[in-house]
Amino acid sequence: MSMELMVKAMNVKVGNPVRKLVLLKLADNASDLGECWPSYQYIADQCEVSKRTVITHIDGLIESGLLRKEARKGPKGNSSNVYFLT
């Protein structure tokens, strides 16, 4: 957890309380460099919202420039995302 990123996330205006919650959960999982890789389902469970809602709000955070997402392929062909808080 990066306390600096948590404080920054609390202070930024995102225009939606659920989007703010998703941003805070990402900041909670992020390293001091702003990197994290929680699954959509993990974020959904922690925020008590649907997986679809998480995807929608992550897309909104990306569009607003607060987040960058990179897809990664695992050794078994599965994929995960790595997020960078900007």
JSON list of C-alpha atoms in Angstrom, two decimals:
[
{"chain": "A", "resi": 1, "resn": "MET", "atom": "CA", "xyz": [0.00, 0.00, 0.00]},
{"chain": "A", "resi": 2, "resn": "SER", "atom": "CA", "xyz": [1.25, 3.44, -0.90]},
{"chain": "A", "resi": 3, "resn": "MET", "atom": "CA", "xyz": [0.07, 6.00, 1.65]},
{"chain": "A", "resi": 4, "resn": "GLU", "atom": "CA", "xyz": [1.15, 8.81, -0.68]},
{"chain": "A", "resi": 5, "resn": "LEU", "atom": "CA", "xyz": [-1.05, 7.45, -3.48]},
{"chain": "A", "resi": 6, "resn": "MET", "atom": "CA", "xyz": [-3.94, 6.93, -1.07]},
{"chain": "A", "resi": 7, "resn": "VAL", "atom": "CA", "xyz": [-3.76, 10.60, -0.04]},
{"chain": "A", "resi": 8, "resn": "LYS", "atom": "CA", "xyz": [-3.56, 11.71, -3.67]},
{"chain": "A", "resi": 9, "resn": "ALA", "atom": "CA", "xyz": [-6.53, 9.49, -4.56]},
{"chain": "A", "resi": 10, "resn": "MET", "atom": "CA", "xyz": [-8.56, 11.01, -1.72]},
{"chain": "A", "resi": 11, "resn": "ASN", "atom": "CA", "xyz": [-7.84, 14.52, -2.96]},
{"chain": "A", "resi": 12, "resn": "VAL", "atom": "CA", "xyz": [-8.57, 14.03, -6.67]},
{"chain": "A", "resi": 13, "resn": "LYS", "atom": "CA", "xyz": [-12.07, 14.74, -8.02]},
{"chain": "A", "resi": 14, "resn": "VAL", "atom": "CA", "xyz": [-13.40, 11.90, -10.20]},
{"chain": "A", "resi": 15, "resn": "GLY", "atom": "CA", "xyz": [-17.09, 12.88, -10.34]},
{"chain": "A", "resi": 16, "resn": "ASN", "atom": "CA", "xyz": [-18.52, 9.60, -9.08]},
{"chain": "A", "resi": 17, "resn": "PRO", "atom": "CA", "xyz": [-18.40, 7.95, -5.63]},
{"chain": "A", "resi": 18, "resn": "VAL", "atom": "CA", "xyz": [-18.01, 4.40, -6.97]},
{"chain": "A", "resi": 19, "resn": "ARG", "atom": "CA", "xyz": [-15.22, 5.51, -9.32]},
{"chain": "A", "resi": 20, "resn": "LYS", "atom": "CA", "xyz": [-13.50, 7.11, -6.30]},
{"chain": "A", "resi": 21, "resn": "LEU", "atom": "CA", "xyz": [-13.86, 3.84, -4.37]},
{"chain": "A", "resi": 22, "resn": "VAL", "atom": "CA", "xyz": [-12.32, 1.84, -7.22]},
{"chain": "A", "resi": 23, "resn": "LEU", "atom": "CA", "xyz": [-9.46, 4.35, -7.45]},
{"chain": "A", "resi": 24, "resn": "LEU", "atom": "CA", "xyz": [-8.88, 4.10, -3.70]},
{"chain": "A", "resi": 25, "resn": "LYS", "atom": "CA", "xyz": [-8.83, 0.30, -3.87]},
{"chain": "A", "resi": 26, "resn": "LEU", "atom": "CA", "xyz": [-6.26, 0.43, -6.67]},
{"chain": "A", "resi": 27, "resn": "ALA", "atom": "CA", "xyz": [-4.16, 2.90, -4.64]},
{"chain": "A", "resi": 28, "resn": "ASP", "atom": "CA", "xyz": [-4.50, 0.59, -1.62]},
{"chain": "A", "resi": 29, "resn": "ASN", "atom": "CA", "xyz": [-3.01, -2.26, -3.68]},
{"chain": "A", "resi": 30, "resn": "ALA", "atom": "CA", "xyz": [-0.35, -0.17, -5.43]},
{"chain": "A", "resi": 31, "resn": "SER", "atom": "CA", "xyz": [3.36, -0.08, -4.76]},
{"chain": "A", "resi": 32, "resn": "ASP", "atom": "CA", "xyz": [5.08, 3.25, -4.14]},
{"chain": "A", "resi": 33, "resn": "LEU", "atom": "CA", "xyz": [5.66, 3.34, -7.91]},
{"chain": "A", "resi": 34, "resn": "GLY", "atom": "CA", "xyz": [1.90, 3.19, -8.54]},
{"chain": "A", "resi": 35, "resn": "GLU", "atom": "CA", "xyz": [1.89, -0.36, -9.92]},
{"chain": "A", "resi": 36, "resn": "CYS", "atom": "CA", "xyz": [-0.69, -3.01, -8.97]},
{"chain": "A", "resi": 37, "resn": "TRP", "atom": "CA", "xyz": [-2.39, -6.00, -10.55]},
{"chain": "A", "resi": 38, "resn": "PRO", "atom": "CA", "xyz": [-5.61, -6.94, -8.70]},
{"chain": "A", "resi": 39, "resn": "SER", "atom": "CA", "xyz": [-8.25, -8.80, -10.67]},
{"chain": "A", "resi": 40, "resn": "TYR", "atom": "CA", "xyz": [-11.53, -7.20, -11.63]},
{"chain": "A", "resi": 41, "resn": "GLN", "atom": "CA", "xyz": [-13.31, -9.70, -9.38]},
{"chain": "A", "resi": 42, "resn": "TYR", "atom": "CA", "xyz": [-11.09, -8.92, -6.39]},
{"chain": "A", "resi": 43, "resn": "ILE", "atom": "CA", "xyz": [-11.79, -5.19, -6.75]},
{"chain": "A", "resi": 44, "resn": "ALA", "atom": "CA", "xyz": [-15.51, -5.91, -7.19]},
{"chain": "A", "resi": 45, "resn": "ASP", "atom": "CA", "xyz": [-15.60, -8.05, -4.05]},
{"chain": "A", "resi": 46, "resn": "GLN", "atom": "CA", "xyz": [-13.69, -5.48, -2.00]},
{"chain": "A", "resi": 47, "resn": "CYS", "atom": "CA", "xyz": [-15.84, -2.56, -3.22]},
{"chain": "A", "resi": 48, "resn": "GLU", "atom": "CA", "xyz": [-19.09, -4.58, -3.01]},
{"chain": "A", "resi": 49, "resn": "VAL", "atom": "CA", "xyz": [-20.03, -3.86, -6.61]},
{"chain": "A", "resi": 50, "resn": "SER", "atom": "CA", "xyz": [-20.30, -5.96, -9.76]},
{"chain": "A", "resi": 51, "resn": "LYS", "atom": "CA", "xyz": [-17.36, -6.91, -11.93]},
{"chain": "A", "resi": 52, "resn": "ARG", "atom": "CA", "xyz": [-18.98, -5.01, -14.83]},
{"chain": "A", "resi": 53, "resn": "THR", "atom": "CA", "xyz": [-19.16, -1.88, -12.67]},
{"chain": "A", "resi": 54, "resn": "VAL", "atom": "CA", "xyz": [-15.44, -2.17, -11.88]},
{"chain": "A", "resi": 55, "resn": "ILE", "atom": "CA", "xyz": [-14.59, -2.53, -15.58]},
{"chain": "A", "resi": 56, "resn": "THR", "atom": "CA", "xyz": [-16.69, 0.53, -16.42]},
{"chain": "A", "resi": 57, "resn": "HIS", "atom": "CA", "xyz": [-15.04, 2.67, -13.75]},
{"chain": "A", "resi": 58, "resn": "ILE", "atom": "CA", "xyz": [-11.52, 1.51, -14.56]},
{"chain": "A", "resi": 59, "resn": "ASP", "atom": "CA", "xyz": [-12.19, 2.48, -18.18]},
{"chain": "A", "resi": 60, "resn": "GLY", "atom": "CA", "xyz": [-13.35, 5.89, -16.94]},
{"chain": "A", "resi": 61, "resn": "LEU", "atom": "CA", "xyz": [-10.20, 6.35, -14.86]},
{"chain": "A", "resi": 62, "resn": "ILE", "atom": "CA", "xyz": [-8.11, 5.48, -17.91]},
{"chain": "A", "resi": 63, "resn": "GLU", "atom": "CA", "xyz": [-10.03, 7.98, -20.07]},
{"chain": "A", "resi": 64, "resn": "SER", "atom": "CA", "xyz": [-9.49, 10.71, -17.47]},
{"chain": "A", "resi": 65, "resn": "GLY", "atom": "CA", "xyz": [-5.75, 10.03, -17.41]},
{"chain": "A", "resi": 66, "resn": "LEU", "atom": "CA", "xyz": [-5.59, 8.86, -13.79]},
{"chain": "A", "resi": 67, "resn": "LEU", "atom": "CA", "xyz": [-4.76, 5.26, -14.67]},
{"chain": "A", "resi": 68, "resn": "ARG", "atom": "CA", "xyz": [-2.90, 3.29, -17.31]},
{"chain": "A", "resi": 69, "resn": "LYS", "atom": "CA", "xyz": [-3.58, -0.40, -17.98]},
{"chain": "A", "resi": 70, "resn": "GLU", "atom": "CA", "xyz": [-1.38, -3.01, -19.64]},
{"chain": "A", "resi": 71, "resn": "ALA", "atom": "CA", "xyz": [-2.56, -6.53, -20.46]},
{"chain": "A", "resi": 72, "resn": "ARG", "atom": "CA", "xyz": [-0.19, -9.38, -19.60]},
{"chain": "A", "resi": 73, "resn": "LYS", "atom": "CA", "xyz": [-0.19, -12.97, -20.80]},
{"chain": "A", "resi": 74, "resn": "GLY", "atom": "CA", "xyz": [0.49, -15.70, -18.26]},
{"chain": "A", "resi": 75, "resn": "PRO", "atom": "CA", "xyz": [2.41, -18.92, -18.91]},
{"chain": "A", "resi": 76, "resn": "LYS", "atom": "CA", "xyz": [-0.83, -20.91, -19.30]},
{"chain": "A", "resi": 77, "resn": "GLY", "atom": "CA", "xyz": [-2.35, -18.47, -21.78]},
{"chain": "A", "resi": 78, "resn": "ASN", "atom": "CA", "xyz": [-4.39, -16.68, -19.15]},
{"chain": "A", "resi": 79, "resn": "SER", "atom": "CA", "xyz": [-4.08, -12.93, -18.90]},
{"chain": "A", "resi": 80, "resn": "SER", "atom": "CA", "xyz": [-4.10, -10.30, -16.21]},
{"chain": "A", "resi": 81, "resn": "ASN", "atom": "CA", "xyz": [-3.87, -6.55, -16.17]},
{"chain": "A", "resi": 82, "resn": "VAL", "atom": "CA", "xyz": [-1.24, -4.43, -14.53]},
{"chain": "A", "resi": 83, "resn": "TYR", "atom": "CA", "xyz": [-2.34, -0.94, -13.57]},
{"chain": "A", "resi": 84, "resn": "PHE", "atom": "CA", "xyz": [-0.23, 2.19, -13.15]},
{"chain": "A", "resi": 85, "resn": "LEU", "atom": "CA", "xyz": [-1.69, 5.07, -11.19]},
{"chain": "A", "resi": 86, "resn": "THR", "atom": "CA", "xyz": [-0.57, 8.33, -12.78]}
]
